[in-house]
Amino acid sequence: PRVGYYYASGTVTATAQLIEGTEKLDAHSALMRHMAGREETFTEDQARGVAFLAIRVRSLSAKAKKH
């Protein structure tokens, strides 16, 4: 019988930036539109307990091996 291993790995170099202000409210609305399929407008108070990060990827590599 053939015996082997499967593996997958990835490496990412990126920076993350906290989104705040009206951009945060827009991101919250966009997420609701994407996930729930409906339009919502959020206030600063409603969005206070939520954080959004912009992740800017500089490089990405991945590999996999299946036996």
PDB file of C-alpha atoms in Angstrom:
ATOM      1  CA  PRO A   1       0.000   0.000   0.000  1.00  0.00           C
ATOM      2  CA  ARG A   2       1.047   3.542  -0.668  1.00  0.00           C
ATOM      3  CA  VAL A   3       1.613   5.588   2.483  1.00  0.00           C
ATOM      4  CA  GLY A   4       2.064   9.341   2.458  1.00  0.00           C
ATOM      5  CA  TYR A   5       1.394  12.651   4.036  1.00  0.00           C
ATOM      6  CA  TYR A   6      -0.595  15.660   3.008  1.00  0.00           C
ATOM      7  CA  TYR A   7       0.515  19.114   3.989  1.00  0.00           C
ATOM      8  CA  ALA A   8      -0.303  22.685   3.153  1.00  0.00           C
ATOM      9  CA  SER A   9       1.452  25.808   4.331  1.00  0.00           C
ATOM     10  CA  GLY A  10       1.437  29.485   3.636  1.00  0.00           C
ATOM     11  CA  THR A  11       3.461  32.574   4.428  1.00  0.00           C
ATOM     12  CA  VAL A  12       2.107  36.109   4.359  1.00  0.00           C
ATOM     13  CA  THR A  13       3.857  39.421   4.860  1.00  0.00           C
ATOM     14  CA  ALA A  14       1.296  42.119   5.615  1.00  0.00           C
ATOM     15  CA  THR A  15       0.454  45.174   7.670  1.00  0.00           C
ATOM     16  CA  ALA A  16      -2.787  45.766   9.560  1.00  0.00           C
ATOM     17  CA  GLN A  17      -4.379  49.139  10.180  1.00  0.00           C
ATOM     18  CA  LEU A  18      -7.302  49.863  12.486  1.00  0.00           C
ATOM     19  CA  ILE A  19     -10.239  51.395  10.587  1.00  0.00           C
ATOM     20  CA  GLU A  20     -11.988  54.208  12.440  1.00  0.00           C
ATOM     21  CA  GLY A  21     -14.582  56.948  11.951  1.00  0.00           C
ATOM     22  CA  THR A  22     -16.912  56.975   8.970  1.00  0.00           C
ATOM     23  CA  GLU A  23     -14.772  54.389   7.183  1.00  0.00           C
ATOM     24  CA  LYS A  24     -15.480  51.998  10.082  1.00  0.00           C
ATOM     25  CA  LEU A  25     -19.225  52.621   9.821  1.00  0.00           C
ATOM     26  CA  ASP A  26     -19.066  52.019   6.055  1.00  0.00           C
ATOM     27  CA  ALA A  27     -17.149  48.764   6.610  1.00  0.00           C
ATOM     28  CA  HIS A  28     -19.753  47.646   9.155  1.00  0.00           C
ATOM     29  CA  SER A  29     -22.549  48.331   6.670  1.00  0.00           C
ATOM     30  CA  ALA A  30     -20.673  46.531   3.864  1.00  0.00           C
ATOM     31  CA  LEU A  31     -20.169  43.471   6.067  1.00  0.00           C
ATOM     32  CA  MET A  32     -23.874  43.362   6.959  1.00  0.00           C
ATOM     33  CA  ARG A  33     -24.795  43.711   3.274  1.00  0.00           C
ATOM     34  CA  HIS A  34     -22.454  40.862   2.331  1.00  0.00           C
ATOM     35  CA  MET A  35     -23.298  38.476   5.186  1.00  0.00           C
ATOM     36  CA  ALA A  36     -27.010  39.152   5.744  1.00  0.00           C
ATOM     37  CA  GLY A  37     -28.035  40.558   2.365  1.00  0.00           C
ATOM     38  CA  ARG A  38     -29.573  43.691   3.788  1.00  0.00           C
ATOM     39  CA  GLU A  39     -28.732  47.357   4.085  1.00  0.00           C
ATOM     40  CA  GLU A  40     -28.034  48.678   7.581  1.00  0.00           C
ATOM     41  CA  THR A  41     -26.713  52.019   8.769  1.00  0.00           C
ATOM     42  CA  PHE A  42     -24.748  52.006  12.006  1.00  0.00           C
ATOM     43  CA  THR A  43     -24.099  54.750  14.530  1.00  0.00           C
ATOM     44  CA  GLU A  44     -20.843  55.281  16.432  1.00  0.00           C
ATOM     45  CA  ASP A  45     -22.520  53.859  19.576  1.00  0.00           C
ATOM     46  CA  GLN A  46     -23.616  50.698  17.756  1.00  0.00           C
ATOM     47  CA  ALA A  47     -20.168  50.166  16.264  1.00  0.00           C
ATOM     48  CA  ARG A  48     -18.255  50.888  19.470  1.00  0.00           C
ATOM     49  CA  GLY A  49     -17.767  47.213  20.391  1.00  0.00           C
ATOM     50  CA  VAL A  50     -16.604  46.188  16.911  1.00  0.00           C
ATOM     51  CA  ALA A  51     -13.146  46.565  15.384  1.00  0.00           C
ATOM     52  CA  PHE A  52     -12.303  46.457  11.683  1.00  0.00           C
ATOM     53  CA  LEU A  53      -8.805  46.000  10.331  1.00  0.00           C
ATOM     54  CA  ALA A  54      -7.523  46.745   6.845  1.00  0.00           C
ATOM     55  CA  ILE A  55      -4.941  44.098   5.983  1.00  0.00           C
ATOM     56  CA  ARG A  56      -2.568  45.076   3.196  1.00  0.00           C
ATOM     57  CA  VAL A  57      -0.715  42.051   1.854  1.00  0.00           C
ATOM     58  CA  ARG A  58       2.793  42.677   0.555  1.00  0.00           C
ATOM     59  CA  SER A  59       3.633  39.098  -0.343  1.00  0.00           C
ATOM     60  CA  LEU A  60       1.954  35.717  -0.215  1.00  0.00           C
ATOM     61  CA  SER A  61       3.186  32.219  -0.941  1.00  0.00           C
ATOM     62  CA  ALA A  62       1.636  28.823  -0.422  1.00  0.00           C
ATOM     63  CA  LYS A  63       2.340  25.200  -1.193  1.00  0.00           C
ATOM     64  CA  ALA A  64       0.696  21.835  -0.767  1.00  0.00           C
ATOM     65  CA  LYS A  65       1.733  18.260  -1.214  1.00  0.00           C
ATOM     66  CA  LYS A  66      -0.549  15.274  -1.421  1.00  0.00           C
ATOM     67  CA  HIS A  67       0.735  11.744  -1.583  1.00  0.00           C
TER      68      HIS A  67
END
